[in-house]
Short mmCIF file of N, CA, C and O in Angstrom, two decimals:
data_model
loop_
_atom_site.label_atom_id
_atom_site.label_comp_id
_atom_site.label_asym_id
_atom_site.label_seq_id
_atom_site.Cartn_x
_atom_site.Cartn_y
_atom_site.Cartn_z
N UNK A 1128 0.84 -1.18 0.00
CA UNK A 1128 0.00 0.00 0.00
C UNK A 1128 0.88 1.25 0.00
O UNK A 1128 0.63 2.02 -0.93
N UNK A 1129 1.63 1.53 0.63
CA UNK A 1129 2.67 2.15 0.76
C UNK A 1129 3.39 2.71 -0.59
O UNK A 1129 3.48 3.89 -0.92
N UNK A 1130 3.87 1.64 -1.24
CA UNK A 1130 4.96 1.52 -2.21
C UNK A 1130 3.66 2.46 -3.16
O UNK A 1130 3.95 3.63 -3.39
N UNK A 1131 2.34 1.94 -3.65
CA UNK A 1131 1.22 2.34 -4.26
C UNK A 1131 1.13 3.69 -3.87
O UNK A 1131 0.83 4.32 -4.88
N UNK A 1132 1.21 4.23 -3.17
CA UNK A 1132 0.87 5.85 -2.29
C UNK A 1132 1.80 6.54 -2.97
O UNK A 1132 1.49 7.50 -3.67
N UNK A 1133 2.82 6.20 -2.85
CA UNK A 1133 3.85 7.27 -3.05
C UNK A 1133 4.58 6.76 -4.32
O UNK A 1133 5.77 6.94 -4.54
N UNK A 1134 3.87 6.22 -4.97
CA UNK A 1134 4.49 5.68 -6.52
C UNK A 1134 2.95 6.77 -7.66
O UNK A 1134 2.96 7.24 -8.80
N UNK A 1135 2.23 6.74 -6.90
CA UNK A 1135 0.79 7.34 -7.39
C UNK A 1135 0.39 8.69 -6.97
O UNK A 1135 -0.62 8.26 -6.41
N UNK A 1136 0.32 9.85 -6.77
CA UNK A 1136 0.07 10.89 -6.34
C UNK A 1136 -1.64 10.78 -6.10
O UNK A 1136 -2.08 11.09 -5.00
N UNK A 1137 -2.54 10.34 -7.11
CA UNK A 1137 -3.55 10.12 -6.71
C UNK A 1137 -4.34 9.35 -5.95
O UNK A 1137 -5.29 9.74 -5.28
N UNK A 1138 -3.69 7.56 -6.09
CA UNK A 1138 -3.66 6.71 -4.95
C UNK A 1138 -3.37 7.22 -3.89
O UNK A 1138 -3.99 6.81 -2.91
N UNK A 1139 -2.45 8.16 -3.72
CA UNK A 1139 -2.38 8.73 -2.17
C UNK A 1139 -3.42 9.69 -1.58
O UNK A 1139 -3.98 9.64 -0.48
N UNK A 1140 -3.56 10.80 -2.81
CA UNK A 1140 -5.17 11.45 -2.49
C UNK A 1140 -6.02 10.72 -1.72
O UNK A 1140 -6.29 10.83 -0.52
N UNK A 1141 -6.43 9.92 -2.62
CA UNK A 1141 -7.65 8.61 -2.40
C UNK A 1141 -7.60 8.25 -0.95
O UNK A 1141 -8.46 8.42 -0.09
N UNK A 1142 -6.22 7.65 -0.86
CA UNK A 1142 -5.93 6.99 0.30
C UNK A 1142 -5.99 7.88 1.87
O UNK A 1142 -6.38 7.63 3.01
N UNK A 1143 -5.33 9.06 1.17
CA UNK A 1143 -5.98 10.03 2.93
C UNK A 1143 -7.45 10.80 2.59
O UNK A 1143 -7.65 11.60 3.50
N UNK A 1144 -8.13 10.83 1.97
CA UNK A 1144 -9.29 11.21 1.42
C UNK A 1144 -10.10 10.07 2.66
O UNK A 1144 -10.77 10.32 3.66
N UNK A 1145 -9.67 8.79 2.05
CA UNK A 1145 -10.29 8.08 3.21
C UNK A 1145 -9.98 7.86 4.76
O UNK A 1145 -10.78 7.44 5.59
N UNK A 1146 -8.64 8.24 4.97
CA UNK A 1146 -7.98 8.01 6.61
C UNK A 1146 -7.78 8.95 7.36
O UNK A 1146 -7.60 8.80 8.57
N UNK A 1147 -7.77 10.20 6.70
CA UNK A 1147 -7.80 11.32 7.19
C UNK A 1147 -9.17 12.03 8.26
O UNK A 1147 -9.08 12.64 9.32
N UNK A 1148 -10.47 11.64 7.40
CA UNK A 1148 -11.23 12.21 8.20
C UNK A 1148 -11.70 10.91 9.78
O UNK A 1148 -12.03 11.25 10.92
N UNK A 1149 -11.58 9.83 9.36
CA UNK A 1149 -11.47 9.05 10.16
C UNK A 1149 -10.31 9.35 11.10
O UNK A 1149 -10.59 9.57 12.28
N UNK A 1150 -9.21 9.38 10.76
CA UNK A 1150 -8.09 9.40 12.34
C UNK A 1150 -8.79 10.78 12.60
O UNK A 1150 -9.37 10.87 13.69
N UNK A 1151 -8.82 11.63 11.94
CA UNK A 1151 -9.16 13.29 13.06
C UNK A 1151 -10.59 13.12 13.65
O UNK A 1151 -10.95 13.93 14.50
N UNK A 1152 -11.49 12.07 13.22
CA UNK A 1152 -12.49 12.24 14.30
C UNK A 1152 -12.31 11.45 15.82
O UNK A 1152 -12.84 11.73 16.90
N UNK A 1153 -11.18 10.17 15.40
CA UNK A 1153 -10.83 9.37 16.92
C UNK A 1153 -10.07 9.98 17.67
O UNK A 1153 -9.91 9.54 18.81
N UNK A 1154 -9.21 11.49 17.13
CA UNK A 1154 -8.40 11.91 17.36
C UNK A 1154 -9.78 12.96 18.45
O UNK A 1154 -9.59 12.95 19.67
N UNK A 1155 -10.57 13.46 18.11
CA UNK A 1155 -11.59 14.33 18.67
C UNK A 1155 -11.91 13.49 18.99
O UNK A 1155 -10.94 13.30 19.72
N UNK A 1156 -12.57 12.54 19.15
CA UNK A 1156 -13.39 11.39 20.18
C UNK A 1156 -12.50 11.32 21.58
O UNK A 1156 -12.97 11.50 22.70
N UNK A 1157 -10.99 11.01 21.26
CA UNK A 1157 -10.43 10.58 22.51
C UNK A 1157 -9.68 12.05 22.99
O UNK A 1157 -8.79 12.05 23.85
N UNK A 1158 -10.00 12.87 22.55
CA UNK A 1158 -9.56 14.15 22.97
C UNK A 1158 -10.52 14.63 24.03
O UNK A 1158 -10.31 15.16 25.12
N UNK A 1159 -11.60 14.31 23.44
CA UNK A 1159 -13.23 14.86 24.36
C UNK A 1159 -13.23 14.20 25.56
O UNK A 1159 -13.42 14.65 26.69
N UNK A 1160 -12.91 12.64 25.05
CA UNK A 1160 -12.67 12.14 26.78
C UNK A 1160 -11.70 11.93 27.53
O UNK A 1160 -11.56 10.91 28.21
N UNK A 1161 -10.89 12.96 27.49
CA UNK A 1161 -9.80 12.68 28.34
C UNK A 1161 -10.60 13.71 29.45
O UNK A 1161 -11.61 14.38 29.29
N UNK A 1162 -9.57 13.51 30.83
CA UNK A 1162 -9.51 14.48 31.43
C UNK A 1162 -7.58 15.16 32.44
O UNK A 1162 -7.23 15.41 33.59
N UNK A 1163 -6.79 15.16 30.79
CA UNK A 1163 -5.99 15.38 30.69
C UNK A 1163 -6.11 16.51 30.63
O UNK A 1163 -6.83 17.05 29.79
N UNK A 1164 -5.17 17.34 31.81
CA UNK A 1164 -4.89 19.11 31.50
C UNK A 1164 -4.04 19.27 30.00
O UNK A 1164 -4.36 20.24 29.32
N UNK A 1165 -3.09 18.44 29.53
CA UNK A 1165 -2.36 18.59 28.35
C UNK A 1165 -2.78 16.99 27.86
O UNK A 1165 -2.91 15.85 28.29
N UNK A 1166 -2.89 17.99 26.40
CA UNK A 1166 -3.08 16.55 25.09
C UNK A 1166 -1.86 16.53 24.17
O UNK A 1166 -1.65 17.49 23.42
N UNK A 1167 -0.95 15.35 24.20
CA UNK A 1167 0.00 15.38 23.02
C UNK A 1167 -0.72 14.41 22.42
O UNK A 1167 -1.38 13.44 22.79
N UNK A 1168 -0.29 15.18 20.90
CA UNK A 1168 -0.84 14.21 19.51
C UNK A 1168 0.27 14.73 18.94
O UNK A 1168 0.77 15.86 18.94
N UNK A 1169 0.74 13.04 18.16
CA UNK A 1169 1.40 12.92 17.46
C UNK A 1169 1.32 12.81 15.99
O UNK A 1169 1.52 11.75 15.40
N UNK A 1170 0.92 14.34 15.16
CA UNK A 1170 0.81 14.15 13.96
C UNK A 1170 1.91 14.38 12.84
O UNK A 1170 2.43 15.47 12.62
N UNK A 1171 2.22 13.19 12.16
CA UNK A 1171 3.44 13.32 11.39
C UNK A 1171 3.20 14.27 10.07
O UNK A 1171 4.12 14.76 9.41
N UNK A 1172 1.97 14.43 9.84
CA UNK A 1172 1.55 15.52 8.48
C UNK A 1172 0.94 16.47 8.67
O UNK A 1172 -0.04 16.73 7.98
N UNK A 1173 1.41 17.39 9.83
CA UNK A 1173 0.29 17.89 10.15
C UNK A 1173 0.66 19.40 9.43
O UNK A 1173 -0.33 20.13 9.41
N UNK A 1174 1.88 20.00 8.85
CA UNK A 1174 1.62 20.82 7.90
C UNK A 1174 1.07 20.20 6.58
O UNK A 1174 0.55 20.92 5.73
N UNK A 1175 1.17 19.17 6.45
CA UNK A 1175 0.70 18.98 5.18
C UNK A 1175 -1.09 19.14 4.62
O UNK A 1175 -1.69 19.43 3.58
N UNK A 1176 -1.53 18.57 6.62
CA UNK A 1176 -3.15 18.78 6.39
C UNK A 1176 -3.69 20.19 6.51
O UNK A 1176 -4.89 20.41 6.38
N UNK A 1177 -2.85 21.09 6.73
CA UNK A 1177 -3.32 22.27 7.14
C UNK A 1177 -4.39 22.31 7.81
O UNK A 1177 -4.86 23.44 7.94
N UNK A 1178 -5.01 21.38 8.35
CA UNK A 1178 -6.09 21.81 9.10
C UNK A 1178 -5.98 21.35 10.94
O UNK A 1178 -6.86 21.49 11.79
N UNK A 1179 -4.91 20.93 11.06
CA UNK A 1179 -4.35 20.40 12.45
C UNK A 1179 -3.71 21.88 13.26
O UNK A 1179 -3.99 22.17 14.43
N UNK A 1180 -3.04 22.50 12.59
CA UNK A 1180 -2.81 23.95 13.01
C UNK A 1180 -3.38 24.51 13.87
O UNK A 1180 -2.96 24.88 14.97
N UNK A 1181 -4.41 24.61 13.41
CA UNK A 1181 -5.51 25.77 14.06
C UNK A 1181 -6.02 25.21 15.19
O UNK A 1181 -6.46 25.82 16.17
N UNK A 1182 -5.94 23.66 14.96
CA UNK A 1182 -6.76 23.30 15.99
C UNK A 1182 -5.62 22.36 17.27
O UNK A 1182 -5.68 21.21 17.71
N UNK A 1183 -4.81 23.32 17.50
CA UNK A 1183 -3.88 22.95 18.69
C UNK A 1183 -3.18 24.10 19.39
O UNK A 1183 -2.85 25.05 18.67
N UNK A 1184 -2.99 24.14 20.28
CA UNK A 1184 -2.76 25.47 21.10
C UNK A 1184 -1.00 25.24 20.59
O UNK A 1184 -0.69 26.25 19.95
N UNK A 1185 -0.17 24.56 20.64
CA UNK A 1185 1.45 24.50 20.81
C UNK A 1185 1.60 23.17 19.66
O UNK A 1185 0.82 22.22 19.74
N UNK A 1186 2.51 23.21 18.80
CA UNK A 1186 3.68 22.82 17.56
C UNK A 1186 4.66 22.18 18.37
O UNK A 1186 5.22 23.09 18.98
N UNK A 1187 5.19 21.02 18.72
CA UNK A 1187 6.33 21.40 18.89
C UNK A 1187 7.00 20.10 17.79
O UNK A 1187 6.43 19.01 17.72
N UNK A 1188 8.13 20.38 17.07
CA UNK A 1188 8.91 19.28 16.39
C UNK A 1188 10.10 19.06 17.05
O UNK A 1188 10.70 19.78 17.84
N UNK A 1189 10.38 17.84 16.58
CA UNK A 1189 11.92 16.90 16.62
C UNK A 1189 12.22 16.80 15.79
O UNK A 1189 11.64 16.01 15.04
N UNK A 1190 13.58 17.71 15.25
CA UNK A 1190 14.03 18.27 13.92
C UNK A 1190 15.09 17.85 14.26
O UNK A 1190 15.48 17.94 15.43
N UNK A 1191 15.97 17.13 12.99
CA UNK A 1191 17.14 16.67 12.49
C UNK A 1191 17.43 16.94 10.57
O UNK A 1191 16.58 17.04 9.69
N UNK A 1192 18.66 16.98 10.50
CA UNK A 1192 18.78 16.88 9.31
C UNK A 1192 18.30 15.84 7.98
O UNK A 1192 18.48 14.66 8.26
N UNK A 1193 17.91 16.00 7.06
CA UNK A 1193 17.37 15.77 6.14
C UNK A 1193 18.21 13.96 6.41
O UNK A 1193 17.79 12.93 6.93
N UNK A 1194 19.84 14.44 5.61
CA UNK A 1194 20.69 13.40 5.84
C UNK A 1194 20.28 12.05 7.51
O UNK A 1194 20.11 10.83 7.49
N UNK A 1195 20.25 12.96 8.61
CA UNK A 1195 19.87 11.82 9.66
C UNK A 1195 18.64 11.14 9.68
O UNK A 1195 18.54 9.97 10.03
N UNK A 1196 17.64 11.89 9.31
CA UNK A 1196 16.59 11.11 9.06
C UNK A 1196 16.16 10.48 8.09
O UNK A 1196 15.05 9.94 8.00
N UNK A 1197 16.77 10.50 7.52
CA UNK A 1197 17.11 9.20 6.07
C UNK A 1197 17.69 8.21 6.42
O UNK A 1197 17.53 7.14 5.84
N UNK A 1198 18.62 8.37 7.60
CA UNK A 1198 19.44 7.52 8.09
C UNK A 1198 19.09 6.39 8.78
O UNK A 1198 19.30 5.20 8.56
N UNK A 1199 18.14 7.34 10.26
CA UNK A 1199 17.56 6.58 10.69
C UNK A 1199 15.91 5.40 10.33
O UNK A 1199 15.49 4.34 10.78
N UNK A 1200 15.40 6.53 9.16
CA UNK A 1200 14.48 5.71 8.79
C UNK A 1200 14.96 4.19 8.12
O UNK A 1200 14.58 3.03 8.32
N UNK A 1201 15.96 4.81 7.25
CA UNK A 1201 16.48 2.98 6.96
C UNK A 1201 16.86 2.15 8.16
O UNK A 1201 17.03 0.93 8.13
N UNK A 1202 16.92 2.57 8.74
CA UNK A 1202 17.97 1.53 10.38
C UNK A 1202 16.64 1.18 11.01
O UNK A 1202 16.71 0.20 11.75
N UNK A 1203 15.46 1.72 10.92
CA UNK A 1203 14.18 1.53 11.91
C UNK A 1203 13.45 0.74 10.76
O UNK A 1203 12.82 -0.23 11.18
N UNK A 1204 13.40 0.91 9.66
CA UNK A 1204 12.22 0.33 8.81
C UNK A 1204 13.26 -0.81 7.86
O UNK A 1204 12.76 -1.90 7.62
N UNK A 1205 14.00 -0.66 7.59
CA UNK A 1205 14.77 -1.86 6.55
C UNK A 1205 13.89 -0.91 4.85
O UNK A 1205 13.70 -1.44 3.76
N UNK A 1206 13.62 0.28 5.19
CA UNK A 1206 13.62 0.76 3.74
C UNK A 1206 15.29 1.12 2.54
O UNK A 1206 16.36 1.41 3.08
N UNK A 1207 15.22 1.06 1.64
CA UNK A 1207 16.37 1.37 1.07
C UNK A 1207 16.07 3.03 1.32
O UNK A 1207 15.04 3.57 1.71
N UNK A 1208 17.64 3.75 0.85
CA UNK A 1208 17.65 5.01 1.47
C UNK A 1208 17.08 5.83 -0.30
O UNK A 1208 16.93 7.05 -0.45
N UNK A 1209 16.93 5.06 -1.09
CA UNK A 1209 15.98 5.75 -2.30
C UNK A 1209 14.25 6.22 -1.59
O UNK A 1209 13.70 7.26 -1.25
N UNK A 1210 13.94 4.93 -1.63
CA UNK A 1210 12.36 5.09 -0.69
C UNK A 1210 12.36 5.56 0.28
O UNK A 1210 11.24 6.06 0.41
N UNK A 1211 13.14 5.82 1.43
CA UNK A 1211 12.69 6.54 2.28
C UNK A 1211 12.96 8.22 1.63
O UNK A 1211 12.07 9.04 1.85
N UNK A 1212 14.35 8.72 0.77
CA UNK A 1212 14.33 10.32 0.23
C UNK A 1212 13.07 10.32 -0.98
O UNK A 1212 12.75 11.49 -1.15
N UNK A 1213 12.39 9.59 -1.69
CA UNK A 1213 11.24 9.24 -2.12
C UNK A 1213 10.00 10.16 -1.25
O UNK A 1213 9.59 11.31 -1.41
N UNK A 1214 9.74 9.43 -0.60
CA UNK A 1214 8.75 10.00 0.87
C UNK A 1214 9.35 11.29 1.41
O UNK A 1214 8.48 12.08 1.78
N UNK A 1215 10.29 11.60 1.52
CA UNK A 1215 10.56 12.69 2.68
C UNK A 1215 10.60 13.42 1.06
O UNK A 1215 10.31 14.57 1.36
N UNK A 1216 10.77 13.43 -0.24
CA UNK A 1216 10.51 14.66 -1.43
C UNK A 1216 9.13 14.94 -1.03
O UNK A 1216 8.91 16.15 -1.03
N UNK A 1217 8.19 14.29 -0.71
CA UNK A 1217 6.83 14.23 -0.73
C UNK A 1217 6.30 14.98 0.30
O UNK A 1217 5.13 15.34 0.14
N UNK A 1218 6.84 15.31 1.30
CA UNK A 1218 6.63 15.91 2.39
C UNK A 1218 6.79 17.68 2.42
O UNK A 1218 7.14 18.55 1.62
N UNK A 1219 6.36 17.63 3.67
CA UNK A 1219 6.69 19.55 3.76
C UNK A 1219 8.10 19.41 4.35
O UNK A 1219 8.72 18.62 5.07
N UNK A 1220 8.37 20.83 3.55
CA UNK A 1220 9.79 21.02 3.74
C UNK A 1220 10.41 21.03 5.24
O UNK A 1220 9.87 21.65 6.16
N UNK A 1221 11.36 20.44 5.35
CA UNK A 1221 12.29 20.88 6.90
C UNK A 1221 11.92 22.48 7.35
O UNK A 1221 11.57 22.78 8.50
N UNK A 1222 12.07 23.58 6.11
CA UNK A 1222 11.92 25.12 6.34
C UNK A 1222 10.15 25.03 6.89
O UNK A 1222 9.66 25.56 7.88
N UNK A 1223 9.55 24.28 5.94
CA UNK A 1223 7.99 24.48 7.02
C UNK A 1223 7.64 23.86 7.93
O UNK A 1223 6.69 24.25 8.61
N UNK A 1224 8.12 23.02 8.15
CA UNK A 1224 7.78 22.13 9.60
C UNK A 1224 8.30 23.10 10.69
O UNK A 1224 7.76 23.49 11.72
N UNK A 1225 9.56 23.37 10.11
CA UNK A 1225 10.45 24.56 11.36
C UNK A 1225 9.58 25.88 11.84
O UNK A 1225 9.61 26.45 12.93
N UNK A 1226 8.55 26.25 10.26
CA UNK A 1226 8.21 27.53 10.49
C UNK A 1226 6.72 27.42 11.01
O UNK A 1226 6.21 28.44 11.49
N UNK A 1227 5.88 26.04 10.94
CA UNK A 1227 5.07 25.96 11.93
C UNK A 1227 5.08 25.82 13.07
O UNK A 1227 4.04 25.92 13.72
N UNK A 1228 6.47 25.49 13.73
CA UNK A 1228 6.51 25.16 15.22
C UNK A 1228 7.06 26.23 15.87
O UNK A 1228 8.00 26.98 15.62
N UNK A 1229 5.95 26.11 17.14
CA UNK A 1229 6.25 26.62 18.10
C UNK A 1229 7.80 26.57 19.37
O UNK A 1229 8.38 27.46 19.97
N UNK A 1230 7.97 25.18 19.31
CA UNK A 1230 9.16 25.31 19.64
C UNK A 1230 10.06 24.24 18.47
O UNK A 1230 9.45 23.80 17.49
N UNK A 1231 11.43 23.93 18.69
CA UNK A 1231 11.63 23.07 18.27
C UNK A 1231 12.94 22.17 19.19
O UNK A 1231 13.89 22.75 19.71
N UNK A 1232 12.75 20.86 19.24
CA UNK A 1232 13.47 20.47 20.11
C UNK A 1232 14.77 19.41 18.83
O UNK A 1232 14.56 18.43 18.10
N UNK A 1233 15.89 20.14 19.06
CA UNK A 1233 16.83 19.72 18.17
C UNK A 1233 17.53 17.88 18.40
O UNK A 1233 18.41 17.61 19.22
N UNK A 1234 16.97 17.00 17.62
CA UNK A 1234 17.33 15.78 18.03
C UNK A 1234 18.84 15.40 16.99
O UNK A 1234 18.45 14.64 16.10
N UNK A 1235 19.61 15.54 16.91
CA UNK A 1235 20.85 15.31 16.15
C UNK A 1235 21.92 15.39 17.04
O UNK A 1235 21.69 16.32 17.81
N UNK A 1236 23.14 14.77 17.32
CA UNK A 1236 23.90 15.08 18.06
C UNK A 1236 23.86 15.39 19.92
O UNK A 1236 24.61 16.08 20.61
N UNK A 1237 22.68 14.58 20.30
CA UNK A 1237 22.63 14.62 21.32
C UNK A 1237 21.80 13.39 22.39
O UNK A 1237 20.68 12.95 22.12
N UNK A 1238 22.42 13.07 23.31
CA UNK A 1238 22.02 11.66 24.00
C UNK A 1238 20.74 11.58 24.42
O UNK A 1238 20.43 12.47 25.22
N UNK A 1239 19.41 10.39 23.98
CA UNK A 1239 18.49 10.41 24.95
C UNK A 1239 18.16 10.91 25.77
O UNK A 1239 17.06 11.42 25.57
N UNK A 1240 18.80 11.20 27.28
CA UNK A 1240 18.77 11.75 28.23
C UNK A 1240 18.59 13.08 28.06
O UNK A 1240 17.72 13.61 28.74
N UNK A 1241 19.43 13.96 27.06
CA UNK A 1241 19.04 15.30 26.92
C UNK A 1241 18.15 15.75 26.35
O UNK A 1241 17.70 16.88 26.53
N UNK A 1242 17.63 14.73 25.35
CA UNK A 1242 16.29 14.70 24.63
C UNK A 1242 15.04 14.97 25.56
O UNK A 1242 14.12 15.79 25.47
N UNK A 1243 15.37 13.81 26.68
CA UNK A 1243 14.17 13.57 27.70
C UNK A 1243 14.16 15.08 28.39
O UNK A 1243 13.17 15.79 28.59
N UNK A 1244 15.39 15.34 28.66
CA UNK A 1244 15.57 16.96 29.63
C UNK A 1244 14.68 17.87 28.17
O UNK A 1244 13.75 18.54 28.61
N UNK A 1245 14.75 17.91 27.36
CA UNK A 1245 14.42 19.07 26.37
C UNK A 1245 13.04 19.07 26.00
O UNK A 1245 12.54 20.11 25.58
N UNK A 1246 12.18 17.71 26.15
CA UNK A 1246 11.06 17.11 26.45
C UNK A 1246 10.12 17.72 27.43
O UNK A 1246 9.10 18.41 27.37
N UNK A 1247 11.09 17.05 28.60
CA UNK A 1247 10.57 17.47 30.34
C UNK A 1247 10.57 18.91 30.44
O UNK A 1247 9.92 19.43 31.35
N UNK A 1248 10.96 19.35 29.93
CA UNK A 1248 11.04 21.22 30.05
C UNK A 1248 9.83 21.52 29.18
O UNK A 1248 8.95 22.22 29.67
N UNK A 1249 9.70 21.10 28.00
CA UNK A 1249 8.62 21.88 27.44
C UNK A 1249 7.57 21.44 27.82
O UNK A 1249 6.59 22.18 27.90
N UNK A 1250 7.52 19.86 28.23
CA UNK A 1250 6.04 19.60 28.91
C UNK A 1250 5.76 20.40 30.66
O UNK A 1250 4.63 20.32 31.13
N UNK A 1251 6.61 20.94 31.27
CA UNK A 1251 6.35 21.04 32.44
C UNK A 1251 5.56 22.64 32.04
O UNK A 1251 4.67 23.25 32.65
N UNK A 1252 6.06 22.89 31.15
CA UNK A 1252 5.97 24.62 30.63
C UNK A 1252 4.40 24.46 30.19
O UNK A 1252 3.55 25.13 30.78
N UNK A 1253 4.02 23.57 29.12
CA UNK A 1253 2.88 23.30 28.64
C UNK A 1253 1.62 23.37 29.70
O UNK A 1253 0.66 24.14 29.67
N UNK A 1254 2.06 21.90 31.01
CA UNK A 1254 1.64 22.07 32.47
C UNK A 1254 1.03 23.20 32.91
O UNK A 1254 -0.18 23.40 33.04
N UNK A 1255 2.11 24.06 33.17
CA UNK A 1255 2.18 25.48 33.96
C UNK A 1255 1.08 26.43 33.08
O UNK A 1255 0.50 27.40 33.57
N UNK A 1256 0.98 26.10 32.12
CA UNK A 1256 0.15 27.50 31.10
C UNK A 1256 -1.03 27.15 31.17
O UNK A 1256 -1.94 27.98 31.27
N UNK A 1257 -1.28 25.67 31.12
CA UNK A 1257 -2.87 25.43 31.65
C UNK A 1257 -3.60 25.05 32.84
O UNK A 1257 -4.79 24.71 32.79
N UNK A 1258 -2.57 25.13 34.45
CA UNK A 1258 -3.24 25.57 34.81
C UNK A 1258 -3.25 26.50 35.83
O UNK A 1258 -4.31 27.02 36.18
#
């Protein structure tokens, strides 16, 4: 399905035409019932849908270079590094992902642990603003 998506520009239409409005309504279903002061959602397209924007108070990305995350997608998925720069042409640019977020937490060159510290800071901040 995959290989079909992004070999087809319109198969892919099609394909979030149909998954799109479905994940954003479970996404509002389980949003409504939480009774979480903070909601993280993890949307990987969410400049691309333009319509996730508006409807979240805080952006934040885990930005690395083009090169590392090519890197790592082959080491996590067993994709060749054609198909995974394939997919990431297809995407919004590094410059717009950067320029929708609110913060950005830099993952390249730095250990788990500081990740988690760079994490724990913006969620405690998130915390604090609501309530």
């Amino acid at each position: 399905m995959r290989a079909a998506a992004f070999a087809d520009a319109s198969a892919r239409q099609r394909l979030e035409a149909i998954l799109h409005p479905r994940i954003g309504a479970e996404v509002e279903r389980l949003a409504a019932a939480s009774r979480a002061c903070v909601l993280i959602l993890d949307i990987p397209l969410l400049v691309e849908s333009g319509r996730w924007r508006a409807r979240v108070d805080r952006v934040w990305l885990v930005d690395c270079g083009e090169a590392v995350q090519i890197e790592r997608v082959v080491t996590r998925s067993g994709w060749t590094a054609n198909a995974v720069q394939a997919v990431v042409a297809q995407q919004a640019s590094r410059a717009a992902r950067r320029a929708a977020a609110d913060a950005v937490v830099h993952n390249e060159d730095i250990s788990l642990d500081e990740l988690a510290r760079e994490v724990g800071s913006l969620w405690r901040h998130a915390v604090d603003l609501r309530q």
